[in-house]
Amino acid sequence: MIDLVNIPVGAAGGYALLGYLVVFFGLVLLMCVLLIMGAINTGKQKRAIEKAMPVADKSAPVLTLENTMPKATGTAGELKLYNTDPRDAAMVMAIVADSLGKPINELRFISIREVTDDEV
Amino acid sequence: MDIMGILQKLASESGFAAFFLAEGGWKNLVMILIAFVLLYLGIVKKFEPLLLCGIAFGCLLSNLSYFIGMGDNALYHPELWAQFLDSTSPYYHSYGHIMANAGLLDFFYIGVKAGIYPSLIFLGVGAMTDFGPLLANPKSLLLGAAAQLGVFVAFFGAVLLGFTGPQAASIGIIGGADGPTAIFLTTKLAPELLGPIAIAAYSYMALIPLIQPPIMKLMTTDKMRKVKMVQSREVSKTEKIVFPIVVATFVILLLPSTAPLVGCLMLGNLFRECGVTDRLSDTAQNALMNIVTIFLATSVGATMTGDNFLQPQTLYIILLGLVAFSISTVGGLLGGLVMYKTSGGKINPLIGSAGVSAVPMAARVSQDVGRKYNKNNYLLMHAMGPNVAGVIGSAIAAGFLLSVFG
């Protein structure tokens, strides 16, 4: 039986390695669970979109998961900037979030375009 | 009326006299100076001010009111807690004895000792955290796991330096970069080290923007740092609601010792996401969190008495804490590099360093460093995945150490 209070160095090394493996094991298992959850959810979304597609209307644009998804997710996505400096865009997003009283990561910005005086 | 007698009594009972007359009174003076330095760091330098101000003031109050052998007016009584922990004492684990003799900060400290405050802080953290980025990319969990490397390296280092197993485990958890977890584990395993460990944990969390970037630059190339990651998938509301239930069930079954922390973290998150408990979520995020922070910080600060804190081991703890943080960053980045290679260069390895918990500071550092090399790179939401995975990872690491040494 190892004395855990005055733990020998070799045993400490063993426990350290085991602990790191346990953390990996736990999180890898959790990752598998989340991947399954994600796959089920994506499948459901796909089926819902396919169900919503009008069968007769062949000329209508085809709805897929990809083209029904918004193209940007807040600060992480492909935000399109037209004649706008990234710093100004960041400020605009922060002001919008502040005005709406919502965290910025819950908002979705697709594009930001500078409106010139002629267009106003 | 014996005016001289009264004045003499007042003089001999005053703290000013105690600095010079009480045993080790000079240590109180040193601790008061340390409290001033911590207040300066919290107020002027803004190092985790919400916690550091309370910790520093708790330290100040404790050292102004407690002198060895003159504990009548003390707000915190270390000797009561020593008896509480001494298995040969008649007052072993006797909260009744504590409450009959307690000062104000002793009452506050009961919440730390019973593990209530760290768990309630986790409730608030859960209510404030959006696990969406983690759900969108569950592989982030690997980075959260990799970044726990510092916990176990520092644990091993502490054993090499002569700390006992439980003390080494408490020191190692500093590398989890999660203050409440560090306090929770230390209170259970090595309460005598609570002050230095809490100070080290919160100070280094505040110093993450200084500690991490040099390591990030050292371990990655320009090309890697410029990698722009593709947008993550959208996460449905249902997934967000199911997530806390699944994680609580799964992790607590795996490691029951994580139940207080993971249970509260996920309960708070369920309040946030389920959509029918907005009032509870709001309370957990704001009022409750603030109240508990006051109690937690002042009572942790109160444990920093001169006799306890002014020891060579405090310096070792501060040093090992830095090692733990740095190695955890290295671990996360190594995980990031592996993912960069295996994904064919699609994953920016900088997000790996965010695996060291410290939400959201570590994710912000990944974002800032990434943007330095590519102005149009927005890594924040990608880094939030490993960042919140780190919270779960450090709770599992703490659970493991608690089940081995507890």
Short mmCIF file of C-alpha atoms in Angstrom, two decimals:
data_model
loop_
_atom_site.label_atom_id
_atom_site.label_comp_id
_atom_site.label_asym_id
_atom_site.label_seq_id
_atom_site.Cartn_x
_atom_site.Cartn_y
_atom_site.Cartn_z
CA MET A 1 0.00 0.00 0.00
CA ILE A 2 1.50 3.36 -1.03
CA ASP A 3 1.72 6.10 1.60
CA LEU A 4 -0.18 8.91 -0.13
CA VAL A 5 0.91 11.56 2.37
CA ASN A 6 4.65 10.98 2.05
CA ILE A 7 4.26 9.76 -1.49
CA PRO A 8 7.38 8.30 -3.18
CA VAL A 9 8.56 10.14 -6.28
CA GLY A 10 8.04 7.13 -8.54
CA ALA A 11 4.45 6.69 -7.35
CA ALA A 12 3.82 10.42 -7.83
CA GLY A 13 4.97 10.11 -11.43
CA GLY A 14 2.62 7.17 -11.90
CA TYR A 15 -0.32 9.04 -10.42
CA ALA A 16 0.46 12.10 -12.56
CA LEU A 17 0.44 10.01 -15.71
CA LEU A 18 -2.70 8.16 -14.67
CA GLY A 19 -4.46 11.42 -13.81
CA TYR A 20 -3.66 12.92 -17.21
CA LEU A 21 -4.94 9.77 -18.91
CA VAL A 22 -8.15 9.83 -16.84
CA VAL A 23 -8.79 13.45 -17.91
CA PHE A 24 -8.25 12.46 -21.56
CA PHE A 25 -10.40 9.37 -21.18
CA GLY A 26 -13.28 11.33 -19.64
CA LEU A 27 -13.18 14.10 -22.21
CA VAL A 28 -12.75 11.74 -25.17
CA LEU A 29 -15.82 9.81 -24.06
CA LEU A 30 -17.70 13.07 -23.64
CA MET A 31 -16.56 14.11 -27.11
CA CYS A 32 -18.00 10.89 -28.56
CA VAL A 33 -21.33 11.57 -26.82
CA LEU A 34 -21.40 15.13 -28.18
CA LEU A 35 -20.47 13.98 -31.70
CA ILE A 36 -23.38 11.52 -31.63
CA MET A 37 -25.70 14.24 -30.31
CA GLY A 38 -24.53 16.57 -33.09
CA ALA A 39 -25.00 13.92 -35.77
CA ILE A 40 -28.54 13.18 -34.59
CA ASN A 41 -29.39 16.87 -34.56
CA THR A 42 -27.90 17.54 -38.01
CA GLY A 43 -29.80 14.54 -39.38
CA LYS A 44 -33.04 15.89 -37.94
CA GLN A 45 -32.39 19.32 -39.45
CA LYS A 46 -31.70 17.75 -42.85
CA ARG A 47 -34.89 15.69 -42.73
CA ALA A 48 -36.90 18.76 -41.73
CA ILE A 49 -35.50 20.72 -44.69
CA GLU A 50 -36.12 17.87 -47.12
CA LYS A 51 -39.68 17.54 -45.82
CA ALA A 52 -40.24 21.25 -46.34
CA MET A 53 -39.11 21.10 -50.00
CA PRO A 54 -42.07 21.41 -52.39
CA VAL A 55 -42.05 18.23 -54.50
CA ALA A 56 -43.79 19.71 -57.56
CA ASP A 57 -41.88 22.94 -57.91
CA LYS A 58 -38.74 21.76 -59.74
CA SER A 59 -37.78 25.30 -60.77
CA ALA A 60 -37.46 26.50 -57.19
CA PRO A 61 -33.93 26.76 -55.84
CA VAL A 62 -32.85 23.61 -54.07
CA LEU A 63 -32.75 24.01 -50.30
CA THR A 64 -29.84 22.30 -48.62
CA LEU A 65 -28.55 22.53 -45.10
CA GLU A 66 -25.63 24.62 -46.34
CA ASN A 67 -27.54 27.27 -48.26
CA THR A 68 -30.19 27.68 -45.56
CA MET A 69 -27.58 28.30 -42.91
CA PRO A 70 -26.57 31.91 -42.32
CA LYS A 71 -23.12 32.63 -43.69
CA ALA A 72 -21.63 34.27 -40.65
CA THR A 73 -21.64 33.63 -36.94
CA GLY A 74 -20.87 36.87 -35.24
CA THR A 75 -17.19 37.50 -34.78
CA ALA A 76 -16.18 34.02 -35.93
CA GLY A 77 -17.70 33.81 -39.37
CA GLU A 78 -17.16 35.16 -42.84
CA LEU A 79 -18.30 38.68 -42.15
CA LYS A 80 -18.27 40.68 -45.38
CA LEU A 81 -16.97 44.21 -45.13
CA TYR A 82 -17.67 46.75 -47.92
CA ASN A 83 -15.63 49.96 -47.72
CA THR A 84 -15.35 49.43 -43.99
CA ASP A 85 -12.26 49.27 -41.86
CA PRO A 86 -12.18 46.21 -39.54
CA ARG A 87 -11.80 48.52 -36.53
CA ASP A 88 -14.92 50.45 -37.53
CA ALA A 89 -16.75 47.17 -38.11
CA ALA A 90 -15.79 45.96 -34.64
CA MET A 91 -17.08 49.22 -33.20
CA VAL A 92 -20.36 48.96 -35.11
CA MET A 93 -20.87 45.39 -33.86
CA ALA A 94 -20.10 46.42 -30.29
CA ILE A 95 -22.54 49.36 -30.49
CA VAL A 96 -25.30 47.16 -31.93
CA ALA A 97 -24.76 44.56 -29.20
CA ASP A 98 -24.79 47.24 -26.53
CA SER A 99 -27.96 48.86 -27.92
CA LEU A 100 -29.74 45.51 -28.07
CA GLY A 101 -28.47 44.49 -24.64
CA LYS A 102 -27.32 41.13 -26.05
CA PRO A 103 -23.90 39.45 -25.82
CA ILE A 104 -22.04 39.96 -29.09
CA ASN A 105 -21.52 36.21 -29.55
CA GLU A 106 -25.27 35.71 -29.76
CA LEU A 107 -25.66 38.14 -32.66
CA ARG A 108 -25.11 37.35 -36.30
CA PHE A 109 -23.55 39.90 -38.62
CA ILE A 110 -23.66 39.03 -42.30
CA SER A 111 -22.08 42.11 -43.80
CA ILE A 112 -21.27 45.71 -42.94
CA ARG A 113 -21.25 48.39 -45.62
CA GLU A 114 -20.36 52.04 -45.36
CA VAL A 115 -23.25 54.23 -46.45
CA THR A 116 -21.97 57.34 -48.24
CA ASP A 117 -23.55 60.76 -47.96
CA ASP A 118 -24.97 60.42 -51.53
CA GLU A 119 -26.90 57.33 -50.54
CA VAL A 120 -28.48 58.83 -47.42
CA MET B 1 -11.88 56.23 38.59
CA ASP B 2 -8.57 54.68 37.56
CA ILE B 3 -7.94 56.65 34.38
CA MET B 4 -4.34 55.56 34.12
CA GLY B 5 -5.37 51.93 34.54
CA ILE B 6 -7.95 52.20 31.76
CA LEU B 7 -5.49 53.92 29.44
CA GLN B 8 -2.87 51.29 30.22
CA LYS B 9 -5.36 48.52 29.46
CA LEU B 10 -6.37 50.16 26.17
CA ALA B 11 -2.72 50.59 25.21
CA SER B 12 -1.81 47.01 26.01
CA GLU B 13 -4.84 45.66 24.10
CA SER B 14 -4.25 47.80 21.01
CA GLY B 15 -2.99 46.30 17.82
CA PHE B 16 -0.17 48.86 17.71
CA ALA B 17 1.28 47.40 20.91
CA ALA B 18 0.65 43.87 19.69
CA PHE B 19 2.90 44.40 16.66
CA PHE B 20 5.82 44.60 19.08
CA LEU B 21 4.63 42.67 22.14
CA ALA B 22 2.74 39.67 20.72
CA GLU B 23 4.65 36.61 19.57
CA GLY B 24 5.39 37.03 15.85
CA GLY B 25 3.66 40.43 15.79
CA TRP B 26 6.10 41.64 13.13
CA LYS B 27 4.66 39.03 10.78
CA ASN B 28 1.31 40.80 10.98
CA LEU B 29 3.05 44.00 9.86
CA VAL B 30 4.58 42.21 6.88
CA MET B 31 1.21 40.68 5.97
CA ILE B 32 -0.44 44.10 6.17
CA LEU B 33 2.14 45.39 3.71
CA ILE B 34 1.43 42.38 1.45
CA ALA B 35 -2.29 43.22 1.67
CA PHE B 36 -1.50 46.77 0.53
CA VAL B 37 0.49 45.42 -2.43
CA LEU B 38 -2.39 43.11 -3.38
CA LEU B 39 -4.85 46.00 -3.10
CA TYR B 40 -2.59 48.02 -5.38
CA LEU B 41 -2.47 45.17 -7.91
CA GLY B 42 -6.24 44.76 -7.80
CA ILE B 43 -7.23 48.44 -7.91
CA VAL B 44 -4.49 50.07 -9.99
CA LYS B 45 -3.28 47.17 -12.17
CA LYS B 46 -6.75 45.57 -12.34
CA PHE B 47 -5.47 42.02 -11.69
CA GLU B 48 -8.75 40.08 -11.20
CA PRO B 49 -9.99 43.01 -9.09
CA LEU B 50 -13.31 41.45 -8.10
CA LEU B 51 -11.46 38.75 -6.22
CA LEU B 52 -8.11 40.29 -5.41
CA CYS B 53 -9.62 43.32 -3.65
CA GLY B 54 -11.67 41.04 -1.39
CA ILE B 55 -8.76 38.68 -0.76
CA ALA B 56 -6.44 41.57 0.07
CA PHE B 57 -8.93 43.20 2.41
CA GLY B 58 -9.68 39.88 4.12
CA CYS B 59 -5.93 39.50 4.66
CA LEU B 60 -5.76 43.04 6.02
CA LEU B 61 -8.68 42.51 8.44
CA SER B 62 -7.31 39.20 9.64
CA ASN B 63 -3.86 40.59 10.36
CA LEU B 64 -5.18 43.73 12.00
CA SER B 65 -7.33 41.80 14.43
CA TYR B 66 -5.52 38.52 15.16
CA PHE B 67 -2.32 38.28 17.15
CA ILE B 68 -1.03 35.06 18.67
CA GLY B 69 -2.25 34.84 22.28
CA MET B 70 -4.52 37.88 21.86
CA GLY B 71 -7.37 36.42 19.86
CA ASP B 72 -10.36 37.82 21.79
CA ASN B 73 -11.31 40.40 19.16
CA ALA B 74 -10.06 38.50 16.14
CA LEU B 75 -12.24 38.21 13.05
CA TYR B 76 -10.54 34.94 12.10
CA HIS B 77 -9.05 32.35 14.46
CA PRO B 78 -6.52 29.99 12.84
CA GLU B 79 -6.24 27.96 16.06
CA LEU B 80 -9.96 27.10 15.93
CA TRP B 81 -9.54 25.71 12.43
CA ALA B 82 -6.37 23.86 13.46
CA GLN B 83 -8.42 22.10 16.16
CA PHE B 84 -11.18 21.47 13.63
CA LEU B 85 -8.69 19.61 11.42
CA ASP B 86 -6.78 17.81 14.18
CA SER B 87 -8.14 14.27 14.47
CA THR B 88 -6.79 13.99 18.03
CA SER B 89 -8.59 17.15 19.21
CA PRO B 90 -11.97 16.90 20.98
CA TYR B 91 -13.17 19.57 18.53
CA TYR B 92 -12.28 17.56 15.42
CA HIS B 93 -14.80 18.49 12.70
CA SER B 94 -16.92 20.36 15.25
CA TYR B 95 -18.69 23.26 13.57
CA GLY B 96 -20.42 23.87 16.94
CA HIS B 97 -17.09 24.71 18.56
CA ILE B 98 -16.23 27.01 15.66
CA MET B 99 -19.55 28.83 15.84
CA ALA B 100 -19.39 29.23 19.61
CA ASN B 101 -16.03 30.99 19.38
CA ALA B 102 -16.03 32.43 15.86
CA GLY B 103 -15.26 35.88 14.62
CA LEU B 104 -17.07 37.28 11.56
CA LEU B 105 -14.57 35.89 9.04
CA ASP B 106 -14.67 32.47 10.70
CA PHE B 107 -18.40 32.40 9.90
CA PHE B 108 -17.66 33.36 6.29
CA TYR B 109 -14.96 30.69 6.11
CA ILE B 110 -17.43 27.94 7.01
CA GLY B 111 -18.82 28.34 3.48
CA VAL B 112 -15.35 27.74 2.01
CA LYS B 113 -14.63 24.81 4.30
CA ALA B 114 -17.93 23.16 3.42
CA GLY B 115 -17.25 23.66 -0.29
CA ILE B 116 -20.34 25.84 -0.71
CA TYR B 117 -18.84 28.99 -2.24
CA PRO B 118 -16.77 27.38 -5.02
CA SER B 119 -19.79 25.34 -6.04
CA LEU B 120 -22.04 28.41 -6.09
CA ILE B 121 -19.43 30.28 -8.14
CA PHE B 122 -19.57 27.38 -10.60
CA LEU B 123 -23.36 27.77 -10.71
CA GLY B 124 -22.84 31.38 -11.80
CA VAL B 125 -20.10 30.44 -14.26
CA GLY B 126 -22.44 27.85 -15.81
CA ALA B 127 -25.18 30.46 -16.13
CA MET B 128 -22.77 32.84 -17.84
CA THR B 129 -21.17 30.35 -20.22
CA ASP B 130 -22.29 29.66 -23.76
CA PHE B 131 -21.21 26.10 -24.52
CA GLY B 132 -22.29 26.54 -28.16
CA PRO B 133 -18.73 26.70 -29.56
CA LEU B 134 -17.90 23.44 -27.78
CA LEU B 135 -21.04 21.76 -29.11
CA ALA B 136 -20.28 23.02 -32.61
CA ASN B 137 -16.81 21.47 -32.42
CA PRO B 138 -16.65 18.69 -29.79
CA LYS B 139 -13.04 17.99 -30.74
CA SER B 140 -12.26 21.09 -28.68
CA LEU B 141 -12.56 18.81 -25.68
CA LEU B 142 -9.23 17.25 -26.67
CA LEU B 143 -7.56 20.64 -26.30
CA GLY B 144 -9.23 21.11 -22.92
CA ALA B 145 -7.77 17.77 -21.87
CA ALA B 146 -4.30 18.44 -23.31
CA ALA B 147 -4.11 21.72 -21.41
CA GLN B 148 -4.35 19.94 -18.05
CA LEU B 149 -0.74 18.82 -18.51
CA GLY B 150 0.50 21.54 -16.15
CA VAL B 151 -1.68 20.22 -13.32
CA PHE B 152 0.09 16.89 -13.26
CA VAL B 153 3.59 18.20 -14.00
CA ALA B 154 3.28 20.72 -11.15
CA PHE B 155 1.92 17.97 -8.89
CA PHE B 156 5.01 15.89 -9.66
CA GLY B 157 7.28 18.91 -9.19
CA ALA B 158 5.70 19.66 -5.81
CA VAL B 159 6.36 16.09 -4.64
CA LEU B 160 9.99 16.48 -5.76
CA LEU B 161 10.21 19.66 -3.65
CA GLY B 162 9.06 17.75 -0.56
CA PHE B 163 5.37 18.59 -0.35
CA THR B 164 3.02 15.85 0.84
CA GLY B 165 0.75 14.12 -1.69
CA PRO B 166 -2.41 16.11 -0.79
CA GLN B 167 -0.44 19.39 -0.75
CA ALA B 168 1.14 18.60 -4.12
CA ALA B 169 -2.28 17.83 -5.58
CA SER B 170 -3.59 21.20 -4.37
CA ILE B 171 -0.60 23.01 -5.82
CA GLY B 172 -0.90 21.17 -9.13
CA ILE B 173 -4.50 22.22 -9.65
CA ILE B 174 -3.30 25.85 -9.99
CA GLY B 175 -2.41 24.72 -13.54
CA GLY B 176 -6.11 24.20 -14.21
CA ALA B 177 -6.35 28.02 -14.22
CA ASP B 178 -9.65 27.82 -12.44
CA GLY B 179 -9.83 29.69 -9.13
CA PRO B 180 -12.96 28.05 -7.64
CA THR B 181 -11.66 24.56 -8.49
CA ALA B 182 -8.30 25.35 -6.87
CA ILE B 183 -10.03 26.65 -3.74
CA PHE B 184 -12.41 23.69 -3.63
CA LEU B 185 -9.65 21.10 -3.88
CA THR B 186 -7.24 22.89 -1.53
CA THR B 187 -9.90 23.26 1.15
CA LYS B 188 -10.46 19.52 1.03
CA LEU B 189 -6.83 18.38 0.75
CA ALA B 190 -4.49 21.03 2.16
CA PRO B 191 -6.39 23.87 3.85
CA GLU B 192 -3.17 25.17 5.39
CA LEU B 193 -2.06 26.23 1.88
CA LEU B 194 -5.31 27.91 0.87
CA GLY B 195 -4.03 31.50 1.02
CA PRO B 196 -0.92 31.11 -1.16
CA ILE B 197 -2.67 28.80 -3.62
CA ALA B 198 -5.63 31.17 -4.08
CA ILE B 199 -3.28 34.12 -4.54
CA ALA B 200 -1.15 32.20 -7.05
CA ALA B 201 -4.20 30.95 -8.99
CA TYR B 202 -5.89 34.33 -9.32
CA SER B 203 -2.69 36.30 -9.91
CA TYR B 204 -1.57 34.04 -12.73
CA MET B 205 -5.05 34.06 -14.25
CA ALA B 206 -4.76 37.83 -14.40
CA LEU B 207 -1.29 37.49 -15.92
CA ILE B 208 -2.38 35.15 -18.71
CA PRO B 209 -2.01 37.90 -21.37
CA LEU B 210 1.64 38.17 -20.31
CA ILE B 211 2.41 34.49 -19.70
CA GLN B 212 0.85 32.90 -22.77
CA PRO B 213 1.87 34.95 -25.86
CA PRO B 214 5.65 34.27 -25.63
CA ILE B 215 4.96 30.52 -25.34
CA MET B 216 2.49 30.70 -28.23
CA LYS B 217 5.04 32.44 -30.43
CA LEU B 218 7.76 30.00 -29.43
CA MET B 219 5.73 26.93 -30.33
CA THR B 220 4.08 28.01 -33.58
CA THR B 221 5.25 29.34 -36.94
CA ASP B 222 3.99 32.44 -38.72
CA LYS B 223 2.15 30.22 -41.19
CA MET B 224 0.34 28.37 -38.41
CA ARG B 225 -0.66 31.56 -36.64
CA LYS B 226 -2.23 32.93 -39.83
CA VAL B 227 -4.55 29.96 -40.36
CA LYS B 228 -8.13 31.14 -40.78
CA MET B 229 -10.60 28.60 -39.48
CA VAL B 230 -13.87 27.83 -41.23
CA GLN B 231 -17.14 28.74 -39.66
CA SER B 232 -18.49 26.23 -37.15
CA ARG B 233 -21.91 24.67 -37.62
CA GLU B 234 -24.99 26.17 -36.03
CA VAL B 235 -26.03 24.60 -32.73
CA SER B 236 -29.72 24.07 -32.06
CA LYS B 237 -31.52 25.13 -28.91
CA THR B 238 -32.35 21.50 -28.13
CA GLU B 239 -28.67 20.55 -28.16
CA LYS B 240 -27.88 23.39 -25.78
CA ILE B 241 -30.59 22.25 -23.37
CA VAL B 242 -29.61 18.58 -23.50
CA PHE B 243 -25.90 19.35 -23.10
CA PRO B 244 -25.84 20.20 -19.35
CA ILE B 245 -28.01 17.19 -18.55
CA VAL B 246 -25.77 14.84 -20.54
CA VAL B 247 -22.53 16.27 -19.14
CA ALA B 248 -23.75 16.19 -15.53
CA THR B 249 -24.97 12.62 -15.87
CA PHE B 250 -21.92 11.40 -17.72
CA VAL B 251 -19.13 13.13 -15.79
CA ILE B 252 -20.62 12.58 -12.32
CA LEU B 253 -21.14 8.90 -13.04
CA LEU B 254 -17.55 8.69 -14.26
CA LEU B 255 -16.02 10.60 -11.32
CA PRO B 256 -18.49 11.09 -8.44
CA SER B 257 -16.05 13.40 -6.63
CA THR B 258 -16.65 16.03 -9.32
CA ALA B 259 -20.36 16.20 -8.41
CA PRO B 260 -20.38 19.51 -6.48
CA LEU B 261 -18.48 21.43 -9.17
CA VAL B 262 -19.78 19.82 -12.35
CA GLY B 263 -23.30 19.52 -10.91
CA CYS B 264 -23.50 23.22 -10.12
CA LEU B 265 -21.79 24.24 -13.39
CA MET B 266 -24.31 22.32 -15.42
CA LEU B 267 -27.30 23.39 -13.29
CA GLY B 268 -26.35 27.02 -13.94
CA ASN B 269 -26.03 26.28 -17.65
CA LEU B 270 -29.41 24.57 -17.72
CA PHE B 271 -30.96 27.68 -16.10
CA ARG B 272 -29.40 29.72 -18.91
CA GLU B 273 -30.41 27.55 -21.82
CA CYS B 274 -33.76 26.03 -20.95
CA GLY B 275 -35.61 29.28 -21.59
CA VAL B 276 -38.06 29.00 -18.71
CA THR B 277 -35.82 30.01 -15.80
CA ASP B 278 -34.55 33.38 -16.92
CA ARG B 279 -34.98 34.87 -13.45
CA LEU B 280 -32.89 32.11 -11.86
CA SER B 281 -30.26 32.44 -14.55
CA ASP B 282 -30.11 36.18 -13.98
CA THR B 283 -29.75 35.70 -10.21
CA ALA B 284 -27.04 33.05 -10.62
CA GLN B 285 -25.09 35.25 -13.04
CA ASN B 286 -25.34 38.48 -11.11
CA ALA B 287 -26.66 38.83 -7.56
CA LEU B 288 -25.71 35.38 -6.25
CA MET B 289 -22.34 35.42 -7.99
CA ASN B 290 -21.50 38.82 -6.51
CA ILE B 291 -22.59 37.89 -3.00
CA VAL B 292 -20.65 34.64 -3.03
CA THR B 293 -17.59 36.39 -4.49
CA ILE B 294 -17.56 38.77 -1.51
CA PHE B 295 -17.74 35.93 1.01
CA LEU B 296 -15.27 33.73 -0.85
CA ALA B 297 -12.66 36.40 -1.39
CA THR B 298 -12.69 37.87 2.12
CA SER B 299 -12.64 34.50 3.85
CA VAL B 300 -9.84 33.17 1.65
CA GLY B 301 -7.89 36.37 2.34
CA ALA B 302 -8.49 35.90 6.06
CA THR B 303 -6.55 32.63 6.02
CA MET B 304 -3.41 34.59 5.08
CA THR B 305 -2.11 35.02 8.60
CA GLY B 306 1.57 35.76 9.06
CA ASP B 307 2.45 32.42 10.64
CA ASN B 308 0.76 30.54 7.85
CA PHE B 309 1.79 32.63 4.85
CA LEU B 310 5.35 33.73 5.61
CA GLN B 311 6.93 30.36 4.95
CA PRO B 312 9.46 29.25 2.34
CA GLN B 313 6.76 26.96 0.93
CA THR B 314 4.77 30.03 -0.19
CA LEU B 315 7.58 30.92 -2.57
CA TYR B 316 7.63 27.35 -3.88
CA ILE B 317 3.88 27.52 -4.45
CA ILE B 318 4.15 30.79 -6.37
CA LEU B 319 6.94 29.29 -8.47
CA LEU B 320 5.15 25.99 -9.07
CA GLY B 321 1.98 27.92 -9.98
CA LEU B 322 3.87 29.70 -12.75
CA VAL B 323 5.31 26.38 -13.93
CA ALA B 324 1.82 24.84 -13.88
CA PHE B 325 0.30 27.66 -15.95
CA SER B 326 3.14 27.63 -18.46
CA ILE B 327 3.16 23.84 -18.89
CA SER B 328 -0.64 23.82 -19.26
CA THR B 329 -0.27 26.37 -22.05
CA VAL B 330 2.40 24.16 -23.65
CA GLY B 331 0.08 21.14 -23.34
CA GLY B 332 -2.80 22.97 -24.99
CA LEU B 333 -0.56 24.21 -27.79
CA LEU B 334 0.84 20.70 -28.35
CA GLY B 335 -2.76 19.52 -28.70
CA GLY B 336 -3.37 22.39 -31.12
CA LEU B 337 -0.31 21.42 -33.17
CA VAL B 338 -1.47 17.81 -33.39
CA MET B 339 -4.89 19.00 -34.59
CA TYR B 340 -3.22 21.37 -37.06
CA LYS B 341 -1.28 18.47 -38.56
CA THR B 342 -4.13 15.96 -38.55
CA SER B 343 -6.57 18.45 -40.05
CA GLY B 344 -4.20 19.29 -42.90
CA GLY B 345 -3.58 22.80 -41.61
CA LYS B 346 -7.22 23.78 -41.16
CA ILE B 347 -7.08 24.28 -37.40
CA ASN B 348 -5.15 27.21 -35.99
CA PRO B 349 -2.98 25.80 -33.17
CA LEU B 350 -3.26 29.07 -31.25
CA ILE B 351 -6.70 28.00 -30.00
CA GLY B 352 -4.98 25.20 -28.03
CA SER B 353 -3.66 27.59 -25.40
CA ALA B 354 -7.25 28.56 -24.57
CA GLY B 355 -7.71 25.04 -23.16
CA VAL B 356 -6.36 26.28 -19.82
CA SER B 357 -9.80 27.30 -18.57
CA ALA B 358 -9.55 30.95 -17.33
CA VAL B 359 -12.72 31.84 -19.24
CA PRO B 360 -12.73 34.05 -21.28
CA MET B 361 -9.28 35.55 -20.80
CA ALA B 362 -7.37 32.68 -22.45
CA ALA B 363 -9.69 32.71 -25.49
CA ARG B 364 -9.16 36.45 -25.85
CA VAL B 365 -5.41 35.91 -25.85
CA SER B 366 -5.76 33.40 -28.71
CA GLN B 367 -7.87 35.95 -30.60
CA ASP B 368 -5.40 38.79 -29.99
CA VAL B 369 -2.32 36.80 -30.98
CA GLY B 370 -4.11 35.42 -34.07
CA ARG B 371 -5.16 38.89 -35.19
CA LYS B 372 -1.64 40.20 -34.84
CA TYR B 373 -0.63 37.91 -37.71
CA ASN B 374 -3.82 38.04 -39.77
CA LYS B 375 -5.98 41.13 -39.39
CA ASN B 376 -9.05 39.35 -40.73
CA ASN B 377 -8.77 36.36 -38.44
CA TYR B 378 -11.50 35.96 -35.82
CA LEU B 379 -10.44 33.08 -33.57
CA LEU B 380 -12.46 34.07 -30.51
CA MET B 381 -15.43 31.75 -30.98
CA HIS B 382 -13.18 28.89 -32.08
CA ALA B 383 -11.06 29.40 -28.96
CA MET B 384 -14.12 29.49 -26.71
CA GLY B 385 -14.62 25.76 -27.40
CA PRO B 386 -11.34 24.63 -25.80
CA ASN B 387 -11.71 27.36 -23.21
CA VAL B 388 -14.98 25.99 -21.78
CA ALA B 389 -13.69 22.44 -22.31
CA GLY B 390 -10.86 23.45 -19.97
CA VAL B 391 -13.39 24.19 -17.23
CA ILE B 392 -14.75 20.65 -17.49
CA GLY B 393 -11.21 19.25 -17.83
CA SER B 394 -9.93 20.98 -14.70
CA ALA B 395 -13.00 19.78 -12.76
CA ILE B 396 -12.24 16.21 -13.85
CA ALA B 397 -8.56 16.63 -12.90
CA ALA B 398 -9.65 17.94 -9.49
CA GLY B 399 -12.07 15.04 -9.13
CA PHE B 400 -9.30 12.56 -9.86
CA LEU B 401 -6.93 14.15 -7.35
CA LEU B 402 -9.69 14.30 -4.74
CA SER B 403 -10.58 10.66 -5.17
CA VAL B 404 -6.91 9.63 -4.87
CA PHE B 405 -5.82 11.92 -2.01
CA GLY B 406 -9.12 12.82 -0.33
#
